[in-house]
Amino acid sequence: MISLFNAIMRVFKAIDWPLMLMLILLSSIGLLIMHSAVGGTDWRYADQSRYFVYALIVMWGVALLPPGWLAKLSPAAYALGLVLLVGVEFFGETSKGATRWLDLGFVRLQPSELMKIALPMALAWYFQKRDGKIAWYDFVVVMIAILVPFVLIVKQPDLGTALLVMLSGFFVMYFAGLSFKLLVPVAMAGVIGIGSVITYQDVLCAPETDWVVLHEYQKGRVCTLLDPTRDPLGKGFHTIQSTIAVGSGGFYGRGYMNGTQAQLDFIPERTTDFIFAVFAEEFGLFGAVSLLFLFMLLIARGLYIATKAKETYGRLLAGSLSMIVFIYVFVNVGMVIGILPVVGVPLPLFSYGGTALLTMAVALGLLMGISGEQSLKTKRNGKSG
């Protein structure tokens, strides 16, 4: 009985309660919106509810693991992620023109989602090993470690996820000490590139113009972002319908399960990538801003945990994971309201999908584990003092 009590107490001590409170709030709202998006209760709502239970178990399980153990397992996690990505090349399942999934018999995995966690874990482990003696060539080694999974994911093709995986690695590099001056040329190149596309869109988006570095469908997404009415019933349909839904919500929204765009099936992919459009239509600008505020609190808590972490591994990993949550939210909301291309990025804790939810659970579990370790060290230092 005593050992069982101690085990239960360890579970509760591993919980970072501010993080847990925001997680419960966001996931509860997410389930309510899923209920509305499917028009009541159906198999997707039941699936998502079951996934949330699995996610909570996984999150607590990860939170109970000492960060020191996780650091040792990080290279193996990265290697496993690479093996699974290579496996997708040979044995992957194809759906809607993309080969992104592996059917392992007992579960259907999207390895690129797992790499979003495995890559920052491995890079944080590497920089911890090199702590105090980091040189320029360490960033070259890390860049190679980032580019290998990036190329494998781009080949699926899944440029959106590939960019997110690359960003998760860049965040670790930045927190490890990558000079901001090295990022300025990249930012300048991005600004010049975007400006050129906007200025010369008529020429660049003409059917006879071939974009060498991007697939035809990716060219279509960029051109659709610039002018959704170019193909209103085809490539522009998602953006047009989602922006109509967000705009029709007004300030306070149409009310729960009263959104006409959502309930009359005008919003495509309304249970996955465009679920934010359902929320914005039903709860309006006030609800949307409140929801984004909750996400910002979640991210701010993650960054706070990063600043308090004593170990390099925990600091780099917590910072990178927090920024990845920010990028998820920013890109998803950006594509729903029509300021970013449609790249298939889910809204954390809202979009339907087991792998994405599991990945988020692992990320939050890691944050809780780092927070718990820090609390434990603070208590020990207090007692020893």
Coordinates of N, CA and C in Angstrom, one line a residue, residues 12 28-29 58 68 73 78 121 130 132 135 138 164 175 219 235 277 314 325 338 340 346 367 384:
F12 N 1.7 12.8 -9.0 CA 1.2 14.2 -8.8 C 2.4 15.2 -8.7
S28 N -10.2 20.8 -23.4 CA -11.6 20.7 -23.2 C -12.3 21.5 -24.3
I29 N -11.8 22.7 -24.6 CA -12.4 23.6 -25.6 C -12.2 22.9 -27.0
V58 N 0.4 9.1 -21.8 CA 1.8 9.3 -22.3 C 2.5 10.5 -21.7
G68 N 17.7 13.3 -17.2 CA 19.0 12.7 -17.5 C 18.9 11.5 -18.3
L73 N 18.8 8.8 -23.9 CA 18.0 8.1 -24.9 C 17.9 9.0 -26.2
Y78 N 16.6 9.8 -32.1 CA 16.8 10.5 -33.4 C 17.1 9.4 -34.4
M121 N 15.6 16.9 -29.2 CA 16.2 16.1 -28.1 C 17.6 15.8 -28.4
R130 N 28.8 19.2 -25.6 CA 29.9 20.2 -26.0 C 29.8 21.5 -25.2
G132 N 30.5 24.5 -23.1 CA 31.7 25.2 -22.7 C 32.8 25.1 -23.7
A135 N 32.3 25.2 -30.8 CA 33.0 25.8 -31.8 C 32.1 25.9 -33.1
D138 N 30.7 22.8 -34.7 CA 29.6 22.1 -34.0 C 28.3 22.5 -34.7
L164 N 8.9 22.7 -40.3 CA 8.7 22.7 -38.9 C 9.8 21.9 -38.2
F175 N 19.2 28.9 -29.2 CA 19.3 28.9 -27.7 C 20.7 28.4 -27.3
K219 N 3.7 25.5 -55.7 CA 3.6 26.7 -56.5 C 2.1 27.2 -56.4
K235 N -8.1 25.3 -55.9 CA -7.1 25.6 -54.9 C -7.4 26.7 -54.0
A277 N -11.3 27.8 -37.9 CA -12.3 28.5 -38.6 C -13.7 28.2 -38.0
G314 N 18.0 20.5 -20.6 CA 16.6 20.9 -20.2 C 16.3 22.3 -20.8
V325 N 5.6 24.9 -30.4 CA 4.1 25.1 -30.2 C 3.7 26.5 -30.7
G338 N -5.8 33.3 -44.0 CA -5.4 33.7 -45.3 C -4.2 34.5 -45.5
L340 N -1.0 33.1 -44.7 CA 0.0 32.1 -45.0 C -0.5 31.0 -45.9
P346 N -1.5 21.1 -38.2 CA -2.6 21.1 -37.3 C -2.6 22.1 -36.2
L367 N 8.3 19.0 -21.0 CA 8.3 20.2 -20.3 C 8.0 20.0 -18.8
S384 N 19.6 21.6 1.9 CA 21.0 21.5 2.2 C 21.5 22.8 2.7

